[in-house]
CSV table of C-alpha atoms in Angstrom, one decimal:
chain,number,residue,atom,x,y,z
A,1,PHE,CA,-18.8,-3.3,0.6
A,2,ILE,CA,-18.1,-2.4,-3.0
A,3,PHE,CA,-16.6,0.9,-1.9
A,4,TYR,CA,-13.7,-0.9,-0.3
A,5,TYR,CA,-12.7,-2.4,-3.6
A,6,GLU,CA,-13.4,0.7,-5.6
A,7,SER,CA,-11.2,2.9,-3.4
A,8,TYR,CA,-8.0,0.9,-4.0
A,9,GLU,CA,-5.0,2.9,-5.0
A,10,GLU,CA,-1.5,1.4,-5.1
A,11,GLU,CA,0.4,4.4,-3.7
A,12,LYS,CA,-1.8,4.7,-0.7
A,13,GLY,CA,-2.1,2.1,2.1
A,14,CYS,CA,-5.0,-0.1,3.1
A,15,CYS,CA,-6.0,2.2,6.0
A,16,ASN,CA,-6.8,5.0,3.5
A,17,GLN,CA,-8.8,2.5,1.5
A,18,ALA,CA,-10.8,1.4,4.6
A,19,ILE,CA,-11.4,5.0,5.7
A,20,THR,CA,-12.6,6.0,2.2
A,21,ALA,CA,-14.9,3.0,2.0
A,22,THR,CA,-16.3,3.7,5.5
A,23,VAL,CA,-17.0,7.4,4.7
A,24,TYR,CA,-18.8,6.5,1.4
A,25,THR,CA,-20.8,3.7,3.1
A,26,SER,CA,-21.8,6.0,5.9
A,27,ILE,CA,-22.9,8.6,3.4
A,28,LEU,CA,-25.0,6.0,1.5
A,29,ILE,CA,-26.6,4.7,4.7
A,30,VAL,CA,-27.5,8.3,5.9
A,31,ALA,CA,-28.9,9.2,2.5
A,32,PHE,CA,-31.0,6.0,2.5
A,33,GLY,CA,-32.2,6.7,6.1
A,34,VAL,CA,-33.2,10.3,5.2
A,35,LEU,CA,-35.1,9.0,2.1
A,36,VAL,CA,-37.0,6.4,4.1
A,37,ALA,CA,-37.8,8.9,6.9
A,38,VAL,CA,-39.1,11.5,4.5
A,39,LEU,CA,-41.2,8.8,2.7
A,40,TYR,CA,-42.5,7.4,6.0
A,41,VAL,CA,-43.6,10.8,7.2
A,42,THR,CA,-45.3,11.7,3.9
A,43,VAL,CA,-46.8,8.4,2.8
A,44,GLY,CA,-46.5,6.0,5.8
A,45,GLU,CA,-50.1,5.0,5.8
A,46,ALA,CA,-51.9,1.9,4.4
A,47,GLU,CA,-55.3,2.7,2.9
A,48,ILE,CA,-57.7,-0.2,2.7
A,49,ASP,CA,-61.0,0.2,0.7
A,50,TYR,CA,-63.9,-1.7,2.1
A,51,THR,CA,-67.7,-1.7,1.8
A,52,LEU,CA,-69.8,-1.2,4.9
A,53,PHE,CA,-73.2,-3.0,4.8
A,54,THR,CA,-75.8,-1.8,7.3
A,55,ASN,CA,-79.1,-3.5,7.9
A,56,THR,CA,-82.0,-1.4,9.1
A,57,ALA,CA,-84.8,-3.6,10.2
A,58,SER,CA,-88.2,-2.4,11.4
A,59,ALA,CA,-91.5,-4.1,12.1
A,60,ALA,CA,-92.8,-3.2,8.7
A,61,SER,CA,-89.8,-3.7,6.4
A,62,SER,CA,-86.1,-4.4,6.3
A,63,ALA,CA,-83.6,-2.5,4.1
A,64,GLN,CA,-79.9,-3.0,3.5
A,65,THR,CA,-77.7,-0.2,2.6
A,66,SER,CA,-74.0,-0.2,1.6
A,67,SER,CA,-71.4,2.5,1.5
A,68,SER,CA,-67.8,2.5,0.3
A,69,GLN,CA,-65.2,3.6,2.9
A,70,VAL,CA,-61.5,3.8,3.3
A,71,LEU,CA,-59.6,2.6,6.4
A,72,SER,CA,-56.3,4.4,7.0
A,73,ILE,CA,-53.8,2.6,9.2
A,74,LYS,CA,-50.4,4.1,10.1
A,75,VAL,CA,-47.8,1.3,9.6
A,76,SER,CA,-44.8,0.8,11.8
A,77,VAL,CA,-41.4,1.9,10.7
A,78,ILE,CA,-40.1,-1.7,10.5
A,79,VAL,CA,-43.0,-2.8,8.2
A,80,TYR,CA,-42.5,0.3,6.1
A,81,LEU,CA,-38.7,-0.4,5.8
A,82,ILE,CA,-39.4,-4.0,4.8
A,83,ALA,CA,-41.9,-2.9,2.2
A,84,ILE,CA,-39.4,-0.4,0.7
A,85,LEU,CA,-36.6,-3.0,0.6
A,86,ALA,CA,-38.9,-5.5,-1.0
A,87,LEU,CA,-39.9,-2.9,-3.7
A,88,VAL,CA,-36.2,-2.1,-4.4
A,89,GLY,CA,-35.4,-5.8,-4.5
A,90,TRP,CA,-38.2,-6.5,-7.1
A,91,ALA,CA,-37.0,-3.5,-9.2
A,92,VAL,CA,-33.4,-4.8,-9.2
A,93,PHE,CA,-34.6,-8.4,-9.9
A,94,LEU,CA,-36.6,-7.2,-12.9
A,95,LEU,CA,-33.7,-5.2,-14.2
A,96,PHE,CA,-31.1,-8.0,-13.9
A,97,ALA,CA,-33.5,-10.8,-14.9
A,98,GLY,CA,-34.4,-8.9,-18.1
A,99,VAL,CA,-30.7,-8.3,-18.9
A,100,GLY,CA,-29.8,-11.9,-18.2
A,101,LEU,CA,-32.7,-13.4,-20.2
A,102,VAL,CA,-31.6,-11.3,-23.2
A,103,ALA,CA,-27.9,-12.2,-22.8
A,104,LEU,CA,-28.4,-16.0,-22.2
A,105,PRO,CA,-29.4,-16.9,-25.8
A,106,MET,CA,-26.6,-14.8,-27.2
A,107,ASP,CA,-24.1,-16.6,-24.9
A,108,LEU,CA,-25.4,-20.0,-26.0
A,109,ILE,CA,-25.3,-19.0,-29.7
A,110,ASN,CA,-21.8,-17.7,-29.4
A,111,ALA,CA,-20.7,-20.8,-27.5
A,112,PHE,CA,-22.0,-23.0,-30.4
A,113,ARG,CA,-20.3,-20.8,-33.0
A,114,LYS,CA,-17.0,-20.9,-31.2
A,115,ARG,CA,-17.0,-24.6,-30.3
A,116,VAL,CA,-13.9,-26.6,-30.7
A,117,VAL,CA,-13.8,-28.3,-34.1
A,118,LYS,CA,-11.5,-31.2,-34.8
A,119,LEU,CA,-8.7,-30.2,-37.2
A,120,SER,CA,-6.9,-32.4,-39.7
A,121,LYS,CA,-3.2,-33.0,-39.2
A,122,GLN,CA,-2.4,-30.6,-42.1
A,123,GLU,CA,-4.6,-27.8,-40.7
A,124,ARG,CA,-3.2,-28.3,-37.2
A,125,ASP,CA,0.4,-28.1,-38.5
A,126,GLU,CA,-0.4,-24.9,-40.5
A,127,LYS,CA,-1.9,-23.3,-37.4
A,128,HIS,CA,1.2,-24.3,-35.4
A,129,ARG,CA,3.5,-22.7,-38.0
A,130,ASP,CA,1.4,-19.5,-38.0
A,131,LEU,CA,1.4,-19.4,-34.2
A,132,ASN,CA,5.1,-19.9,-34.0
A,133,GLN,CA,5.7,-17.0,-36.5
A,134,ARG,CA,3.4,-14.7,-34.4
A,135,ILE,CA,5.2,-15.8,-31.2
A,136,LYS,CA,8.6,-14.9,-32.7
A,137,ALA,CA,7.3,-11.5,-33.8
A,138,LEU,CA,5.9,-10.9,-30.4
A,139,LEU,CA,9.3,-11.8,-28.8
A,140,ASP,CA,11.0,-9.3,-31.1
A,141,SER,CA,8.5,-6.6,-30.4
A,142,GLY,CA,8.8,-7.3,-26.6
A,143,LYS,CA,12.5,-6.8,-26.8
A,144,GLU,CA,12.1,-3.5,-28.6
A,145,ILE,CA,9.5,-2.3,-26.1
A,146,ASN,CA,11.9,-3.1,-23.2
A,147,LYS,CA,14.7,-1.0,-24.9
A,148,MET,CA,12.4,2.0,-25.1
A,149,GLU,CA,12.6,4.7,-22.4
A,150,GLU,CA,9.7,5.1,-20.0
A,151,GLY,CA,6.7,7.2,-21.1
A,152,SER,CA,3.1,7.1,-22.2
A,153,LYS,CA,4.1,5.5,-25.6
A,154,LYS,CA,5.9,2.6,-23.9
A,155,ARG,CA,2.9,2.0,-21.5
A,156,LYS,CA,0.5,2.0,-24.5
A,157,LEU,CA,2.7,-0.4,-26.4
A,158,LYS,CA,3.0,-2.7,-23.3
A,159,ARG,CA,-0.8,-2.8,-23.0
A,160,MET,CA,-1.1,-3.8,-26.6
A,161,PHE,CA,1.7,-6.3,-26.3
A,162,ASN,CA,0.1,-7.9,-23.2
A,163,SER,CA,-3.3,-8.2,-25.0
A,164,ALA,CA,-1.5,-9.8,-28.0
A,165,VAL,CA,0.3,-12.3,-25.7
A,166,PHE,CA,-3.1,-13.1,-24.1
A,167,LEU,CA,-4.7,-13.8,-27.5
A,168,VAL,CA,-1.7,-16.0,-28.6
A,169,THR,CA,-1.8,-17.9,-25.4
A,170,LYS,CA,-5.5,-18.5,-25.8
A,171,GLU,CA,-5.0,-19.8,-29.3
A,172,PHE,CA,-2.2,-22.0,-28.2
A,173,GLU,CA,-4.5,-23.5,-25.4
A,174,ASP,CA,-7.3,-24.0,-28.0
A,175,LEU,CA,-4.9,-26.0,-30.2
A,176,LYS,CA,-4.1,-28.5,-27.5
């Protein structure tokens, strides 16, 4: 249930999270049930086109006639529900398959562009020196941020600091 994870709030307990998720899930199930019931009542019939051939034979001649007709069959609720779920499944599959097929080549191209390249000793030492300078600057700015009083500016600077630390850590891991 995605609603359970989306209703997480730190200051409230897990019981509140479970209750919120249960309420939203119940609303979703009821809305889906009402939608299926309305659709079943309005268009819950399968129509099958067929051609009826009749043969009229008499002593003098025989003639064959045909007429197009439609057979209407009321389907069961279970069959209708399965058909609706299959239709929704195909729509979701088409959406996500289309997005994935577009994104896959870009991921492969970016992986090739950002592949690890062997550096010479001089280039590696230069990158290490640059990384050390950036780490020292981050340490100094971290100390300054800790000295600040609480507020929205401090939270913003902390987020920026954390993202910079993440990037430096990633670069350090890539140099190994």
